[in-house]
Tab-separated table of C-alpha atoms in Angstrom:
chain	number	residue	atom	x	y	z
A	293	UNK	CA	-5.300	26.426	-5.967
A	294	UNK	CA	-3.215	27.021	-2.855
A	295	UNK	CA	0.566	27.311	-2.964
A	296	UNK	CA	0.915	23.923	-1.268
A	297	UNK	CA	-1.405	22.266	-3.776
A	298	UNK	CA	0.468	23.905	-6.650
A	299	UNK	CA	3.798	22.580	-5.374
A	300	UNK	CA	2.320	19.119	-4.944
A	301	UNK	CA	1.054	19.156	-8.535
A	302	UNK	CA	4.450	20.273	-9.830
A	303	UNK	CA	6.189	17.535	-7.851
A	304	UNK	CA	3.712	14.924	-9.083
A	305	UNK	CA	4.157	16.020	-12.712
A	306	UNK	CA	7.953	15.836	-12.388
A	307	UNK	CA	7.745	12.368	-10.858
A	308	UNK	CA	5.472	11.052	-13.609
A	309	UNK	CA	7.778	12.472	-16.267
A	310	UNK	CA	10.728	10.730	-14.643
A	311	UNK	CA	8.854	7.436	-14.484
A	312	UNK	CA	7.958	7.693	-18.160
A	313	UNK	CA	11.670	7.663	-19.001
A	314	UNK	CA	12.472	4.674	-16.775
A	315	UNK	CA	12.822	1.264	-18.365
A	316	UNK	CA	15.096	-0.678	-16.024
A	317	UNK	CA	14.198	-4.386	-15.835
A	318	UNK	CA	13.699	-6.242	-12.580
A	319	UNK	CA	15.473	-9.400	-11.524
A	320	UNK	CA	16.136	-11.819	-8.718
A	321	UNK	CA	19.485	-12.306	-7.039
A	322	UNK	CA	21.115	-15.639	-7.826
A	323	UNK	CA	22.792	-17.203	-4.822
A	324	UNK	CA	24.662	-20.532	-4.862
A	325	UNK	CA	23.188	-21.300	-8.269
A	326	UNK	CA	19.589	-21.001	-7.062
A	327	UNK	CA	17.315	-17.977	-7.421
A	328	UNK	CA	16.535	-16.210	-4.185
A	329	UNK	CA	13.118	-14.603	-4.396
A	330	UNK	CA	13.474	-11.038	-3.210
A	331	UNK	CA	10.648	-8.527	-2.868
A	332	UNK	CA	10.023	-7.024	-6.283
A	333	UNK	CA	10.909	-10.148	-8.284
A	334	UNK	CA	8.417	-10.963	-11.039
A	335	UNK	CA	6.987	-14.487	-11.129
A	336	UNK	CA	4.352	-16.613	-12.816
A	337	UNK	CA	2.170	-18.990	-10.784
A	338	UNK	CA	1.869	-22.555	-12.094
A	339	UNK	CA	1.194	-26.142	-11.082
A	340	UNK	CA	-1.541	-25.498	-8.501
A	341	UNK	CA	-4.001	-28.409	-8.421
A	342	UNK	CA	-6.855	-27.328	-6.148
A	343	UNK	CA	-9.961	-25.864	-7.754
A	344	UNK	CA	-9.165	-22.419	-6.364
A	345	UNK	CA	-5.486	-22.808	-7.217
A	346	UNK	CA	-6.167	-23.693	-10.841
A	347	UNK	CA	-7.716	-20.261	-11.273
A	348	UNK	CA	-4.350	-18.746	-10.380
A	349	UNK	CA	-2.223	-20.820	-12.753
A	350	UNK	CA	-0.683	-18.562	-15.376
A	351	UNK	CA	-1.227	-15.427	-13.314
A	352	UNK	CA	1.708	-13.062	-13.071
A	353	UNK	CA	2.712	-10.938	-10.145
A	354	UNK	CA	5.419	-9.528	-7.930
A	355	UNK	CA	6.914	-11.005	-4.782
A	356	UNK	CA	5.843	-8.816	-1.853
A	357	UNK	CA	7.402	-10.764	1.002
A	358	UNK	CA	8.176	-14.185	2.430
A	359	UNK	CA	5.621	-15.430	4.964
A	360	UNK	CA	7.637	-17.198	7.649
A	361	UNK	CA	4.688	-18.942	9.322
A	362	UNK	CA	3.527	-20.720	6.182
A	363	UNK	CA	6.811	-20.946	4.291
A	364	UNK	CA	5.154	-19.332	1.290
A	365	UNK	CA	5.718	-16.185	-0.720
A	366	UNK	CA	3.128	-13.400	-0.757
A	367	UNK	CA	2.572	-12.537	-4.427
A	368	UNK	CA	0.871	-9.302	-5.510
A	369	UNK	CA	-1.167	-10.161	-8.598
A	370	UNK	CA	-0.947	-7.940	-11.677
A	371	UNK	CA	-4.590	-8.650	-12.494
A	372	UNK	CA	-5.869	-7.547	-9.085
A	373	UNK	CA	-3.801	-4.721	-7.636
A	374	UNK	CA	-5.345	-4.961	-4.169
A	375	UNK	CA	-4.970	-8.733	-3.832
A	376	UNK	CA	-2.056	-10.932	-2.831
A	377	UNK	CA	-1.880	-14.716	-2.581
A	378	UNK	CA	0.513	-16.967	-0.660
A	379	UNK	CA	2.219	-19.513	-2.888
A	380	UNK	CA	4.906	-22.176	-2.339
A	381	UNK	CA	8.269	-21.664	-4.022
A	382	UNK	CA	7.744	-24.794	-6.127
A	383	UNK	CA	4.711	-23.166	-7.757
A	384	UNK	CA	6.506	-19.977	-8.768
A	385	UNK	CA	8.332	-19.590	-12.064
A	386	UNK	CA	10.758	-16.707	-12.424
A	387	UNK	CA	10.080	-14.544	-15.456
A	388	UNK	CA	13.017	-14.330	-17.830
A	389	UNK	CA	13.273	-10.523	-17.650
A	390	UNK	CA	13.554	-10.884	-13.895
A	391	UNK	CA	16.321	-13.470	-13.993
A	392	UNK	CA	18.596	-11.496	-16.295
A	393	UNK	CA	18.770	-8.117	-14.571
A	394	UNK	CA	21.504	-6.900	-12.235
A	395	UNK	CA	21.279	-7.156	-8.413
A	396	UNK	CA	21.281	-3.360	-8.042
A	397	UNK	CA	18.060	-3.252	-10.039
A	398	UNK	CA	16.460	-5.561	-7.484
A	399	UNK	CA	17.374	-3.219	-4.648
A	400	UNK	CA	15.769	-0.231	-6.380
A	401	UNK	CA	12.647	-2.152	-7.382
A	402	UNK	CA	12.327	-3.789	-3.987
A	403	UNK	CA	12.590	-0.391	-2.315
A	404	UNK	CA	9.845	1.185	-4.411
A	405	UNK	CA	7.453	-1.722	-3.996
A	406	UNK	CA	8.227	-2.026	-0.295
A	407	UNK	CA	7.386	1.665	0.137
A	408	UNK	CA	4.120	1.199	-1.743
A	409	UNK	CA	3.197	-1.840	0.358
A	410	UNK	CA	4.047	0.080	3.541
A	411	UNK	CA	1.777	2.944	2.453
A	412	UNK	CA	-1.041	0.488	1.739
A	413	UNK	CA	-0.580	-1.035	5.190
A	414	UNK	CA	-0.590	2.426	6.789
A	415	UNK	CA	-3.811	3.347	5.013
A	416	UNK	CA	-5.491	0.202	6.336
A	417	UNK	CA	-4.268	0.998	9.864
A	418	UNK	CA	-5.606	4.544	9.613
A	419	UNK	CA	-8.980	3.289	8.476
A	420	UNK	CA	-9.122	0.893	11.430
A	421	UNK	CA	-8.164	3.691	13.848
A	422	UNK	CA	-10.820	6.054	12.501
A	423	UNK	CA	-13.460	3.310	12.614
A	424	UNK	CA	-12.585	2.585	16.255
A	425	UNK	CA	-12.774	6.274	17.200
A	426	UNK	CA	-16.073	6.660	15.331
A	427	UNK	CA	-17.570	3.798	17.336
A	428	UNK	CA	-16.160	5.227	20.566
A	429	UNK	CA	-17.688	8.624	19.836
A	430	UNK	CA	-21.055	7.160	18.852
A	431	UNK	CA	-21.238	5.139	22.064
A	432	UNK	CA	-20.085	7.976	24.350
A	433	UNK	CA	-22.569	9.203	26.944
A	434	UNK	CA	-22.241	12.993	26.751
A	435	UNK	CA	-23.931	13.309	30.148
A	436	UNK	CA	-21.118	11.352	31.784
A	437	UNK	CA	-18.881	13.460	34.052
A	438	UNK	CA	-15.823	12.077	32.272
A	439	UNK	CA	-17.145	12.771	28.772
A	440	UNK	CA	-14.824	15.772	28.274
A	441	UNK	CA	-11.788	13.629	28.933
A	442	UNK	CA	-13.021	10.985	26.505
A	443	UNK	CA	-13.739	13.608	23.833
A	444	UNK	CA	-10.227	15.011	24.218
A	445	UNK	CA	-8.695	11.561	23.852
A	446	UNK	CA	-10.715	10.838	20.714
A	447	UNK	CA	-9.853	14.285	19.362
A	448	UNK	CA	-6.121	13.691	19.747
A	449	UNK	CA	-6.319	10.423	17.846
A	450	UNK	CA	-8.400	11.953	15.062
A	451	UNK	CA	-5.985	14.882	14.732
A	452	UNK	CA	-3.022	12.510	14.611
A	453	UNK	CA	-4.797	10.405	12.000
A	454	UNK	CA	-5.515	13.450	9.836
A	455	UNK	CA	-1.825	14.379	9.945
A	456	UNK	CA	-0.867	10.800	9.056
A	457	UNK	CA	-3.249	10.853	6.080
A	458	UNK	CA	-1.578	14.007	4.779
A	459	UNK	CA	1.836	12.384	5.250
A	460	UNK	CA	0.638	9.293	3.402
A	461	UNK	CA	-0.425	11.419	0.437
A	462	UNK	CA	2.963	13.122	0.360
A	463	UNK	CA	4.572	9.686	0.376
A	464	UNK	CA	2.462	8.665	-2.620
A	465	UNK	CA	3.380	11.842	-4.493
A	466	UNK	CA	7.086	11.250	-3.881
A	467	UNK	CA	7.044	7.509	-4.637
A	468	UNK	CA	9.541	6.875	-7.455
A	469	UNK	CA	8.529	4.018	-9.747
A	470	UNK	CA	10.901	4.793	-12.609
A	471	UNK	CA	13.187	1.819	-11.858
A	472	UNK	CA	10.385	-0.668	-12.520
A	473	UNK	CA	9.936	-2.271	-15.916
A	474	UNK	CA	6.915	-1.265	-17.989
A	475	UNK	CA	4.635	-4.042	-16.777
A	476	UNK	CA	5.529	-3.688	-13.113
A	477	UNK	CA	5.297	0.092	-13.314
A	478	UNK	CA	1.792	-0.150	-14.721
A	479	UNK	CA	0.666	-2.443	-11.903
A	480	UNK	CA	2.304	-0.213	-9.285
A	481	UNK	CA	0.653	2.886	-10.736
A	482	UNK	CA	-2.714	1.152	-10.505
A	483	UNK	CA	-2.064	0.384	-6.835
A	484	UNK	CA	-0.937	3.952	-6.172
A	485	UNK	CA	-3.995	5.375	-7.923
A	486	UNK	CA	-6.296	3.164	-5.849
A	487	UNK	CA	-4.518	4.221	-2.660
A	488	UNK	CA	-4.801	7.886	-3.585
A	489	UNK	CA	-8.522	7.369	-4.152
A	490	UNK	CA	-8.830	5.726	-0.741
A	491	UNK	CA	-7.005	8.590	0.962
A	492	UNK	CA	-8.951	11.345	-0.788
A	493	UNK	CA	-12.325	9.677	-1.064
A	494	UNK	CA	-12.519	7.741	2.200
A	495	UNK	CA	-9.908	8.556	4.829
A	496	UNK	CA	-9.951	12.354	4.526
A	497	UNK	CA	-13.768	12.633	4.550
A	498	UNK	CA	-14.018	10.262	7.507
A	499	UNK	CA	-11.465	12.242	9.521
A	500	UNK	CA	-13.197	15.508	8.627
A	501	UNK	CA	-16.621	14.143	9.594
A	502	UNK	CA	-15.255	12.898	12.906
A	503	UNK	CA	-13.706	16.302	13.638
A	504	UNK	CA	-17.028	17.998	12.940
A	505	UNK	CA	-18.895	15.492	15.099
A	506	UNK	CA	-16.399	16.056	17.911
A	507	UNK	CA	-16.793	19.832	17.709
A	508	UNK	CA	-20.570	19.483	17.881
A	509	UNK	CA	-20.340	17.111	20.867
A	510	UNK	CA	-18.011	19.488	22.728
A	511	UNK	CA	-20.303	22.423	22.003
A	512	UNK	CA	-23.188	20.459	23.459
A	513	UNK	CA	-21.220	19.950	26.644
A	514	UNK	CA	-20.672	23.690	27.176
């Protein structure tokens, strides 16, 4: 194990130990007598009447964001860590543990979940970028006089993506979930584990394969 990997493992172990001690509840902020649904607030879905909606009734989750265009809240489901659904406020019931906690707890929880959501978004963007560069490389005519310039451009994007993947993994290692309650922490850990698997099992290999393909293409041009 390299020194960098050893330090990463030590940091990860320390973070997990800290999370194991955390038991702070989550809550929503109450404003003018009405609950304001902040990111990180725990809710239960109810009262949906469509056939698809009825399948969601009783499901619990966490508010991820407010979708301005539709006037609905994006809810990350506990049962499906990689899925979110958009639900009207009238179909969301605040969980009691959420309603009773202090506003400062919301800020901490919201921050952790916002970071996790941002990392998930970044991973999806990186996958899209690598897919685009893979298609560009596959369609490139190596006999074209401008092929070297195109290869260099693709190479820069692949190198930048590889660096971003490494940064994403560091962000996952440093993500502090100790302020979440037990249930929310479990769901967040599942999301983080899935994202780690995506980074290590999909993004890294794809970037490495593209780099190798680029090197081979450049060698063929010489």
